[in-house]
Tab-separated table of C-alpha atoms in Angstrom:
chain	number	residue	atom	x	y	z
A	138	TYR	CA	-6.693	-2.010	25.518
A	139	CYS	CA	-8.104	-3.349	22.445
A	140	GLY	CA	-11.633	-2.029	23.460
A	141	ILE	CA	-13.392	-4.988	21.498
A	142	CYS	CA	-13.406	-7.489	24.660
A	143	ASP	CA	-12.602	-7.145	28.349
A	144	MET	CA	-9.152	-8.862	27.636
A	145	CYS	CA	-6.197	-6.672	27.959
A	146	TYR	CA	-4.264	-6.821	24.402
A	147	ILE	CA	-0.489	-6.651	25.608
A	148	GLY	CA	2.345	-6.778	23.122
A	149	CYS	CA	5.565	-5.044	21.976
A	150	LEU	CA	5.217	-3.359	18.455
A	151	LYS	CA	8.636	-3.650	18.006
A	152	ILE	CA	8.669	-7.389	18.738
A	153	LYS	CA	5.828	-7.925	16.460
A	154	TYR	CA	7.686	-6.053	13.638
A	155	LYS	CA	10.694	-8.386	14.065
A	156	ILE	CA	8.180	-11.197	13.936
A	157	MET	CA	6.966	-9.829	10.819
A	158	ASN	CA	10.526	-9.602	9.334
A	159	ASP	CA	11.365	-12.986	10.431
A	160	SER	CA	8.405	-14.290	8.453
A	161	LEU	CA	9.064	-12.690	5.328
A	162	ILE	CA	6.014	-12.326	2.930
A	163	THR	CA	6.759	-13.536	-0.487
A	164	LEU	CA	4.965	-13.903	-3.801
A	165	ASN	CA	6.028	-16.315	-6.626
A	166	ILE	CA	4.192	-15.963	-9.837
A	167	GLU	CA	4.763	-17.970	-13.214
A	168	HIS	CA	3.004	-17.651	-16.629
A	169	PHE	CA	0.173	-15.043	-15.181
A	170	GLY	CA	-0.895	-12.195	-17.431
A	171	PRO	CA	2.354	-10.185	-18.505
A	172	ILE	CA	4.559	-12.131	-16.131
A	173	GLU	CA	6.662	-15.035	-17.108
A	174	LYS	CA	8.572	-15.534	-13.641
A	175	VAL	CA	9.142	-13.277	-10.883
A	176	GLN	CA	9.737	-13.588	-6.996
A	177	ILE	CA	8.821	-10.483	-4.837
A	178	VAL	CA	9.698	-10.261	-1.161
A	179	PHE	CA	7.452	-7.565	0.475
A	180	ASP	CA	9.106	-5.536	3.145
A	181	LYS	CA	8.130	-2.424	5.077
A	182	TYR	CA	8.863	-0.239	1.830
A	183	THR	CA	8.404	-1.943	-1.565
A	184	VAL	CA	8.486	-0.132	-4.898
A	185	LEU	CA	7.783	-1.707	-8.454
A	186	ILE	CA	9.262	0.156	-11.568
A	187	GLY	CA	8.908	-0.775	-15.092
A	188	ARG	CA	7.001	-0.051	-18.473
A	189	GLN	CA	3.199	0.027	-18.850
A	190	GLY	CA	2.186	-3.536	-18.933
A	191	SER	CA	5.290	-4.992	-17.230
A	192	GLY	CA	3.225	-6.551	-14.556
A	193	LYS	CA	3.491	-3.853	-11.624
A	194	SER	CA	-0.196	-3.433	-11.103
A	195	THR	CA	-0.622	-7.491	-11.336
A	196	ILE	CA	1.639	-8.035	-8.260
A	197	ALA	CA	0.175	-4.933	-6.341
A	198	LYS	CA	-3.572	-6.435	-6.802
A	199	LEU	CA	-2.443	-9.948	-5.964
A	200	TYR	CA	-0.558	-8.774	-2.810
A	201	SER	CA	-3.567	-6.959	-2.012
A	202	MET	CA	-6.060	-9.743	-2.454
A	203	PHE	CA	-3.920	-12.312	-0.419
A	204	THR	CA	-3.685	-9.958	2.565
A	205	TRP	CA	-7.262	-9.553	2.491
A	206	MET	CA	-7.672	-13.187	2.239
A	207	GLU	CA	-5.697	-13.826	5.256
A	208	LYS	CA	-7.718	-11.250	7.226
A	209	ALA	CA	-11.200	-12.932	6.126
A	210	LEU	CA	-9.796	-16.386	6.990
A	211	ALA	CA	-8.592	-15.314	10.415
A	212	ARG	CA	-11.842	-13.645	11.245
A	213	HIS	CA	-13.934	-16.665	9.832
A	214	ILE	CA	-15.493	-14.437	7.500
A	215	ILE	CA	-14.767	-17.007	5.017
A	216	THR	CA	-13.530	-20.639	5.022
A	217	ASP	CA	-10.583	-22.300	3.257
A	218	LYS	CA	-12.951	-24.892	2.037
A	219	TYR	CA	-15.430	-22.138	0.479
A	220	VAL	CA	-12.232	-20.389	-1.328
A	221	MET	CA	-10.851	-23.717	-2.814
A	222	LEU	CA	-14.095	-24.897	-4.258
A	223	TYR	CA	-15.863	-24.339	-7.594
A	224	SER	CA	-12.729	-22.148	-8.956
A	225	ARG	CA	-13.989	-19.073	-6.493
A	226	PHE	CA	-10.177	-18.156	-6.577
A	227	GLN	CA	-10.233	-17.260	-10.118
A	228	LYS	CA	-14.162	-16.487	-10.738
A	229	LYS	CA	-14.640	-14.206	-7.512
A	230	TYR	CA	-11.413	-13.042	-5.788
A	231	CYS	CA	-9.373	-12.444	-8.952
A	232	ALA	CA	-12.211	-11.120	-10.602
A	233	TYR	CA	-12.748	-8.448	-7.858
A	234	HIS	CA	-9.208	-7.034	-9.299
A	235	ARG	CA	-9.968	-8.107	-13.168
A	236	LEU	CA	-7.533	-10.663	-13.051
A	237	GLU	CA	-9.660	-13.402	-13.847
A	238	SER	CA	-8.628	-13.471	-17.562
A	239	TYR	CA	-4.862	-13.518	-16.652
A	240	PHE	CA	-4.779	-17.262	-16.079
A	241	ARG	CA	-2.556	-19.235	-18.827
A	242	LYS	CA	-1.270	-22.649	-19.255
A	243	GLY	CA	1.169	-23.390	-16.536
A	244	THR	CA	0.025	-20.667	-14.498
A	245	TYR	CA	1.555	-20.810	-10.748
A	246	ILE	CA	1.170	-18.579	-7.841
A	247	ASN	CA	2.622	-19.120	-4.444
A	248	PHE	CA	2.232	-16.534	-1.752
A	249	GLN	CA	3.500	-17.115	1.765
A	250	GLY	CA	1.845	-14.897	4.116
A	251	LEU	CA	2.214	-14.335	7.901
A	252	HIS	CA	-0.543	-16.907	8.601
A	253	TYR	CA	-1.628	-18.646	5.623
A	254	ASN	CA	0.040	-19.946	2.232
A	255	PHE	CA	-1.923	-19.601	-0.789
A	256	ILE	CA	-0.998	-21.821	-3.945
A	257	PHE	CA	-2.562	-22.105	-7.315
A	258	LYS	CA	-1.071	-24.912	-9.356
A	259	ASP	CA	-2.377	-27.140	-12.000
A	260	GLY	CA	-5.517	-25.180	-11.980
A	261	GLN	CA	-6.217	-25.985	-8.247
A	262	PHE	CA	-6.147	-23.476	-5.575
A	263	LEU	CA	-4.772	-24.559	-2.151
A	264	VAL	CA	-5.014	-22.754	1.271
A	265	GLU	CA	-2.279	-23.888	3.708
A	266	PRO	CA	-2.795	-22.568	7.475
A	267	LYS	CA	0.583	-21.833	9.127
A	268	ASP	CA	1.518	-22.870	12.591
A	269	PRO	CA	-0.973	-21.497	15.245
A	270	GLN	CA	0.542	-18.271	16.884
A	271	GLU	CA	-0.426	-16.632	19.981
A	272	ASP	CA	-1.273	-13.324	18.455
A	273	TYR	CA	-2.517	-12.749	14.860
A	274	HIS	CA	-1.168	-9.682	12.654
A	275	VAL	CA	-4.111	-8.635	10.999
A	276	ALA	CA	-3.732	-5.828	8.381
A	277	LYS	CA	-5.941	-3.075	7.339
A	278	VAL	CA	-5.360	-3.171	3.553
A	279	MET	CA	-5.918	-0.229	1.085
A	280	TYR	CA	-5.476	-0.586	-2.560
A	281	VAL	CA	-5.294	2.982	-4.262
A	282	PRO	CA	-5.903	2.520	-7.960
A	283	ALA	CA	-4.566	4.793	-10.375
A	284	GLU	CA	-8.180	5.593	-11.652
A	285	ARG	CA	-8.873	7.426	-8.450
A	286	ASN	CA	-8.963	10.958	-9.920
A	287	PHE	CA	-11.892	9.764	-11.670
A	288	LEU	CA	-13.611	10.032	-8.301
A	289	SER	CA	-12.974	13.572	-8.002
A	290	THR	CA	-14.647	14.846	-11.172
A	291	VAL	CA	-18.363	14.361	-9.751
A	292	ASP	CA	-19.563	16.286	-6.627
A	293	ASN	CA	-22.027	13.500	-5.512
A	294	THR	CA	-20.334	10.373	-5.919
A	295	SER	CA	-23.338	8.286	-4.801
A	296	LYS	CA	-24.532	8.947	-8.428
A	297	LEU	CA	-21.487	6.764	-9.795
A	298	LYS	CA	-22.650	3.412	-11.061
A	299	GLU	CA	-21.026	-0.024	-12.301
A	300	LEU	CA	-17.507	0.920	-10.982
A	301	PRO	CA	-14.969	-1.542	-10.949
A	302	GLN	CA	-15.021	-3.464	-7.392
A	303	SER	CA	-11.653	-2.290	-6.399
A	304	LEU	CA	-12.441	1.246	-7.273
A	305	GLN	CA	-15.840	1.094	-5.973
A	306	THR	CA	-14.166	-0.276	-2.291
A	307	PHE	CA	-11.835	2.817	-2.582
A	308	LEU	CA	-14.702	5.120	-3.104
A	309	GLU	CA	-16.203	3.806	0.066
A	310	GLU	CA	-13.304	4.667	2.039
A	311	PHE	CA	-13.085	8.039	0.358
A	312	GLU	CA	-16.499	8.809	1.498
A	313	ASN	CA	-15.484	7.756	4.939
A	314	ALA	CA	-12.453	9.818	4.955
A	315	LYS	CA	-14.209	12.977	3.569
A	316	GLU	CA	-16.638	12.675	6.425
A	317	ALA	CA	-13.829	11.975	9.034
A	318	LEU	CA	-11.770	15.169	7.796
A	319	LYS	CA	-14.742	17.430	6.615
A	320	THR	CA	-13.513	20.076	9.054
A	321	GLY	CA	-10.119	20.545	7.279
A	322	TYR	CA	-7.280	18.965	6.056
A	323	ASN	CA	-4.125	20.822	4.889
A	324	LEU	CA	-2.239	19.272	1.734
A	325	PRO	CA	1.535	19.071	2.295
A	326	PHE	CA	2.152	21.630	-0.473
A	327	ASP	CA	0.904	24.987	-1.959
A	328	GLU	CA	-1.026	25.968	1.495
A	329	VAL	CA	-4.375	24.374	0.210
A	330	GLN	CA	-6.773	23.030	2.491
A	331	PHE	CA	-9.668	20.516	1.658
A	332	GLU	CA	-13.011	20.925	3.275
A	333	TYR	CA	-16.087	18.720	2.659
A	334	ASP	CA	-19.898	19.951	2.888
A	335	SER	CA	-21.272	16.681	4.017
A	336	PHE	CA	-24.808	17.946	3.711
A	337	ASN	CA	-24.598	19.116	0.032
A	338	LYS	CA	-22.048	16.263	-0.727
A	339	VAL	CA	-19.301	18.844	-2.215
A	340	SER	CA	-15.725	18.920	-1.821
A	341	TRP	CA	-13.924	21.939	-1.608
A	342	VAL	CA	-10.408	22.969	-2.323
A	343	LYS	CA	-9.183	26.199	-0.557
A	344	GLY	CA	-6.284	28.505	-1.374
A	345	LYS	CA	-5.174	31.650	-0.018
A	346	ASP	CA	-7.437	33.755	-1.978
A	347	TYR	CA	-9.809	31.303	-3.661
A	348	LYS	CA	-12.362	28.373	-2.951
A	349	ILE	CA	-13.329	25.858	-5.730
A	350	ARG	CA	-15.127	22.612	-5.789
A	351	LEU	CA	-12.691	19.527	-6.019
A	352	SER	CA	-14.611	18.592	-9.277
A	353	ALA	CA	-13.389	21.895	-10.799
A	354	ALA	CA	-9.736	21.745	-9.586
A	355	SER	CA	-6.545	20.941	-11.331
A	356	SER	CA	-5.978	17.331	-12.317
A	357	GLY	CA	-3.081	17.011	-9.742
A	358	TYR	CA	-5.600	17.974	-6.733
A	359	GLN	CA	-8.034	15.506	-8.142
A	360	SER	CA	-5.467	12.508	-8.026
A	361	VAL	CA	-3.774	13.461	-4.865
A	362	LEU	CA	-6.861	14.197	-2.492
A	363	PRO	CA	-8.385	10.798	-2.554
A	364	LEU	CA	-5.089	9.116	-2.088
A	365	VAL	CA	-3.692	11.553	0.935
A	366	LEU	CA	-7.136	11.576	2.593
A	367	VAL	CA	-7.811	7.995	2.554
A	368	SER	CA	-4.343	7.322	3.718
A	369	LYS	CA	-4.496	9.705	6.670
A	370	TYR	CA	-8.065	8.273	7.561
A	371	LEU	CA	-7.005	4.486	7.499
A	372	SER	CA	-3.731	5.143	9.292
A	373	LYS	CA	-5.344	7.122	11.962
A	374	ILE	CA	-8.114	4.429	12.399
A	375	VAL	CA	-5.190	1.515	12.835
A	376	GLN	CA	-2.843	3.919	15.110
A	377	ASP	CA	-5.983	4.756	17.346
A	378	ASN	CA	-7.190	1.432	17.324
A	379	THR	CA	-10.803	2.515	16.390
A	380	LEU	CA	-11.560	-0.672	14.806
A	381	LYS	CA	-14.559	-1.389	17.009
A	382	LYS	CA	-16.402	1.245	14.928
A	383	GLU	CA	-15.746	-0.656	11.727
A	384	LEU	CA	-16.643	-4.059	12.769
A	385	ASP	CA	-19.946	-5.442	11.096
A	386	GLN	CA	-22.712	-7.103	12.997
A	387	GLN	CA	-21.617	-10.615	11.709
A	388	GLU	CA	-18.053	-9.757	13.207
A	389	ILE	CA	-19.264	-8.686	16.549
A	390	LYS	CA	-21.346	-11.613	16.699
A	391	GLN	CA	-18.551	-13.948	15.961
A	392	ILE	CA	-16.392	-12.472	18.592
A	393	ASN	CA	-19.179	-12.675	21.241
A	394	LYS	CA	-19.578	-16.418	20.254
A	395	GLU	CA	-15.886	-17.267	20.624
A	396	ILE	CA	-15.386	-15.446	23.974
A	397	ASP	CA	-18.557	-16.857	25.454
A	398	LYS	CA	-17.484	-20.349	24.523
A	399	ILE	CA	-13.832	-19.739	26.075
A	400	MET	CA	-15.203	-18.153	29.272
A	401	ASN	CA	-17.820	-21.114	29.732
A	402	ASP	CA	-15.223	-23.706	29.261
A	403	GLY	CA	-14.689	-25.317	32.608
A	404	SER	CA	-11.926	-27.289	31.597
A	405	LEU	CA	-9.827	-24.287	30.853
A	406	THR	CA	-7.579	-22.608	33.418
A	407	GLU	CA	-7.744	-18.960	33.823
A	408	ASP	CA	-4.282	-18.385	32.102
A	409	VAL	CA	-5.430	-20.624	29.324
A	410	LYS	CA	-8.822	-18.716	29.022
A	411	PHE	CA	-6.898	-15.258	28.976
A	412	ALA	CA	-4.397	-16.812	26.345
A	413	MET	CA	-7.291	-17.861	24.085
A	414	ALA	CA	-9.310	-14.749	24.517
A	415	ARG	CA	-6.387	-12.604	23.528
A	416	ASN	CA	-5.929	-14.816	20.347
A	417	VAL	CA	-9.307	-14.075	19.512
A	418	SER	CA	-8.947	-10.168	20.217
A	419	SER	CA	-5.893	-10.060	18.054
A	420	ARG	CA	-7.682	-11.324	15.058
A	421	PHE	CA	-10.458	-8.506	15.256
A	422	LYS	CA	-8.069	-5.716	15.795
A	423	TYR	CA	-5.618	-4.271	13.186
A	424	SER	CA	-2.024	-4.363	14.104
A	425	HIS	CA	-0.776	-2.543	11.045
A	426	PHE	CA	-1.732	-0.636	7.943
A	427	ILE	CA	-0.673	-1.784	4.398
A	428	ASN	CA	-1.033	1.018	1.867
A	429	ILE	CA	-0.693	-0.367	-1.768
A	430	VAL	CA	-0.564	2.784	-4.039
A	431	GLU	CA	-0.476	3.050	-7.824
A	432	GLU	CA	1.488	5.871	-9.271
A	433	PRO	CA	1.580	8.392	-6.330
A	434	GLU	CA	3.097	10.911	-8.765
A	435	GLN	CA	0.136	11.103	-11.049
A	436	ASN	CA	-0.433	14.492	-12.408
A	437	LEU	CA	2.172	16.180	-9.880
A	438	TYR	CA	5.186	18.504	-10.329
A	439	PRO	CA	8.194	16.768	-9.205
A	440	GLU	CA	8.595	18.965	-6.214
A	441	PHE	CA	5.118	17.753	-5.235
A	442	GLN	CA	5.731	14.116	-5.675
A	443	MET	CA	8.438	14.494	-3.059
A	444	THR	CA	6.047	15.983	-0.241
A	445	ILE	CA	3.217	13.333	-1.221
A	446	LEU	CA	6.084	10.520	-1.074
A	447	TYR	CA	6.950	12.117	2.320
A	448	GLU	CA	3.615	12.047	3.619
A	449	LEU	CA	2.874	8.316	2.684
A	450	LEU	CA	6.181	7.372	4.203
A	451	GLY	CA	5.205	9.309	7.332
A	452	TYR	CA	2.157	7.162	7.370
A	453	ALA	CA	4.037	3.778	6.896
A	454	ASN	CA	6.257	4.948	9.749
A	455	ALA	CA	3.549	5.515	12.369
A	456	ILE	CA	3.624	2.040	13.379
A	457	PRO	CA	6.575	-0.406	13.065
A	458	MET	CA	4.673	-2.925	11.350
A	459	ASN	CA	2.778	-0.821	8.818
A	460	ARG	CA	3.997	-1.155	5.181
A	461	VAL	CA	3.682	0.554	1.786
A	462	LEU	CA	3.945	-0.683	-1.625
A	463	LEU	CA	4.355	1.944	-4.549
A	464	THR	CA	4.247	1.223	-8.129
A	465	THR	CA	5.814	3.967	-10.225
A	466	HIS	CA	7.091	5.446	-13.659
A	467	SER	CA	8.858	8.342	-11.862
A	468	PRO	CA	12.484	8.553	-11.790
A	469	TYR	CA	11.920	11.119	-8.927
A	470	ILE	CA	10.131	9.096	-6.696
A	471	ILE	CA	13.253	6.587	-6.740
A	472	ASN	CA	15.681	9.730	-6.139
A	473	TYR	CA	13.494	10.780	-3.138
A	474	PHE	CA	13.953	7.366	-1.705
A	475	SER	CA	17.597	7.528	-1.889
A	476	LEU	CA	17.318	10.923	-0.008
A	477	GLY	CA	15.305	9.322	2.616
A	478	THR	CA	17.712	6.416	2.974
A	479	LYS	CA	20.640	8.709	3.048
A	480	ALA	CA	18.890	10.814	5.656
A	481	TRP	CA	18.145	7.861	7.907
A	482	GLN	CA	22.067	6.842	7.578
A	483	LEU	CA	23.191	10.403	8.820
A	484	SER	CA	20.328	10.586	11.601
A	485	GLU	CA	21.770	7.379	13.079
A	486	ARG	CA	25.151	9.011	13.383
A	487	LEU	CA	23.868	12.297	15.091
A	488	THR	CA	23.600	11.485	18.703
A	489	LYS	CA	22.419	14.925	19.613
A	490	ARG	CA	19.403	17.138	18.800
A	491	ASN	CA	21.601	20.012	17.516
A	492	GLU	CA	21.681	22.451	14.680
A	493	LEU	CA	22.800	19.548	12.293
A	494	ARG	CA	19.657	17.456	13.056
A	495	LYS	CA	17.587	20.538	12.246
A	496	ARG	CA	19.121	20.808	9.189
A	497	LEU	CA	18.923	17.382	8.481
A	498	PHE	CA	15.173	17.331	8.911
A	499	GLU	CA	14.708	20.473	6.753
A	500	VAL	CA	15.673	18.396	3.853
A	501	VAL	CA	13.948	15.044	4.794
A	502	PRO	CA	11.197	15.316	7.578
A	503	GLU	CA	12.073	13.151	10.565
A	504	HIS	CA	8.856	10.991	10.166
A	505	SER	CA	9.850	10.107	6.583
A	506	LEU	CA	13.373	8.477	7.217
A	507	ILE	CA	13.712	5.314	5.546
A	508	ASN	CA	15.804	2.476	6.928
A	509	PRO	CA	17.256	1.010	3.957
A	510	ASP	CA	17.465	-2.683	5.519
A	511	PHE	CA	13.552	-2.620	5.188
A	512	LEU	CA	13.576	-1.163	1.427
A	513	LYS	CA	13.195	-3.313	-1.608
A	514	ILE	CA	13.122	-2.022	-5.249
A	515	TYR	CA	12.127	-4.240	-8.040
A	516	GLU	CA	12.541	-3.515	-11.877
A	517	LEU	CA	10.111	-5.197	-13.885
A	518	LYS	CA	11.220	-6.200	-17.477
A	519	ASP	CA	10.343	-8.849	-20.242
A	520	GLY	CA	8.113	-10.761	-17.451
A	521	ASN	CA	10.644	-10.969	-14.997
A	522	ALA	CA	11.554	-8.994	-11.710
A	523	HIS	CA	15.206	-7.938	-11.127
A	524	PHE	CA	15.961	-6.698	-7.592
A	525	LEU	CA	17.705	-3.478	-7.590
A	526	ASP	CA	20.885	-3.220	-5.723
A	527	ASN	CA	21.851	-0.826	-3.115
A	528	VAL	CA	25.156	1.042	-3.092
A	529	ASP	CA	26.004	1.826	0.514
A	530	GLY	CA	22.370	1.431	1.370
A	531	ILE	CA	21.356	3.642	-1.189
A	532	PRO	CA	18.982	2.695	-4.088
A	533	SER	CA	21.401	2.111	-7.456
A	534	ASP	CA	21.175	4.864	-10.115
A	535	ASP	CA	21.531	1.998	-12.476
A	536	ASN	CA	17.740	1.338	-12.997
A	537	PHE	CA	15.182	1.543	-16.041
A	538	LEU	CA	13.805	5.167	-14.924
A	539	ASN	CA	17.299	6.595	-14.394
A	540	ASN	CA	18.584	5.176	-17.583
A	541	GLN	CA	15.699	6.590	-19.546
A	542	LEU	CA	16.641	10.094	-18.338
A	543	GLY	CA	20.181	9.393	-19.489
A	544	MET	CA	18.913	8.294	-22.860
A	545	THR	CA	17.870	11.868	-23.439
A	546	ASN	CA	20.933	13.202	-23.197
A	547	GLU	CA	22.512	10.408	-25.865
A	548	TRP	CA	19.752	11.412	-28.290
A	549	PHE	CA	20.602	15.095	-28.011
A	550	ASP	CA	24.080	14.259	-28.633
A	551	GLN	CA	23.181	12.446	-31.631
A	552	LEU	CA	20.929	15.286	-32.727
A	553	LEU	CA	24.264	17.557	-32.447
A	554	GLU	CA	26.309	15.331	-34.470
A	555	ILE	CA	23.460	15.702	-37.589
A	556	GLU	CA	23.728	19.469	-36.813
A	557	GLU	CA	27.537	19.265	-37.204
A	558	GLU	CA	27.147	17.305	-40.562
A	559	ILE	CA	24.406	19.718	-41.645
A	560	ASP	CA	26.956	22.783	-41.150
A	561	ASN	CA	29.720	20.879	-42.813
A	562	GLY	CA	27.492	20.224	-45.938
A	563	LYS	CA	27.208	16.598	-45.573
A	564	GLN	CA	23.602	15.947	-46.436
A	565	GLU	CA	24.034	13.322	-49.062
């Protein structure tokens, strides 16, 4: 029961997830910012790796923007005509993520979404609605910027002014999350707890024998707490279907207007009225949560990178249609994805809940297992994106991050060769 209108919202999540994967979300980009030509297929788990300035954040921001636009169009918050006129796509929506200066000669962008296609070509932006569907799959989208630790450095964040729009949006959800979890949240490492004093607007970090303000805590806590608090809060909103509390007056008015129009139409049968009302309801409820996270490893020890990744995967797995996209510079993150996929493969072979299953889930938590069929890792280099192959379902070791680790051994071998020549007196 959706709780928005008096219609019962019925649907099987497994079927919906199949629908989503039968209608893959793709993004094609040419000559935009640092990107020359890429094609990305977004799946349940999508990972982008590469050097700074290779285009990882550009792809993540466009994915976030277009997914939000699908929701706004479905709810009639904006119209396709409004978006297409007066260069609003560049000047307003791309500017939200500070991408307005990324346009170049020959820029081409094509986003194939669930309900709409968005195309920018020859300086023009087009919106193409897809064939109407019985139900809408509207996502709660969160873009978690790398600059999130800045929000933890002050006690009263209401004093922060002139933030970038995307960071301001994240701050608003961070404030909501702190209020919702103010009585306590246990971090998945170090036996550390978060508490929030809403009266004095102070966030606290508590250990076994200490209690300090978040603004005075280590950079790791300042980076990770905004990420995990917001992710937990939004995941729970979607999972518990508490969207009604989030709807603004404009959206509530729109729902009532559409439902009243349907119910007062004497030319419709009761079955048709029910189907149309369900369609309206589906547009104003979240069916899934898309978590887009920049650098989840930021300022974290490798072991804690693992626990945070498993936490994020747990939220992604909470609902079959949920998705997570990560950008990362950490080779450990890719290795932990390998652990998660291998653990999933082994869990599929264990039919009984026995000692082996217990040992398996001690290595990788059951809620964090990764079906490799829904995992896509892309390596960005020289303006292009290369899909990272799987080897027997496990992400390939032959990638930029692992290769960089291997280079350390090669460089050390070169130093040993120099040392040997020094010892042999060959310094000329």
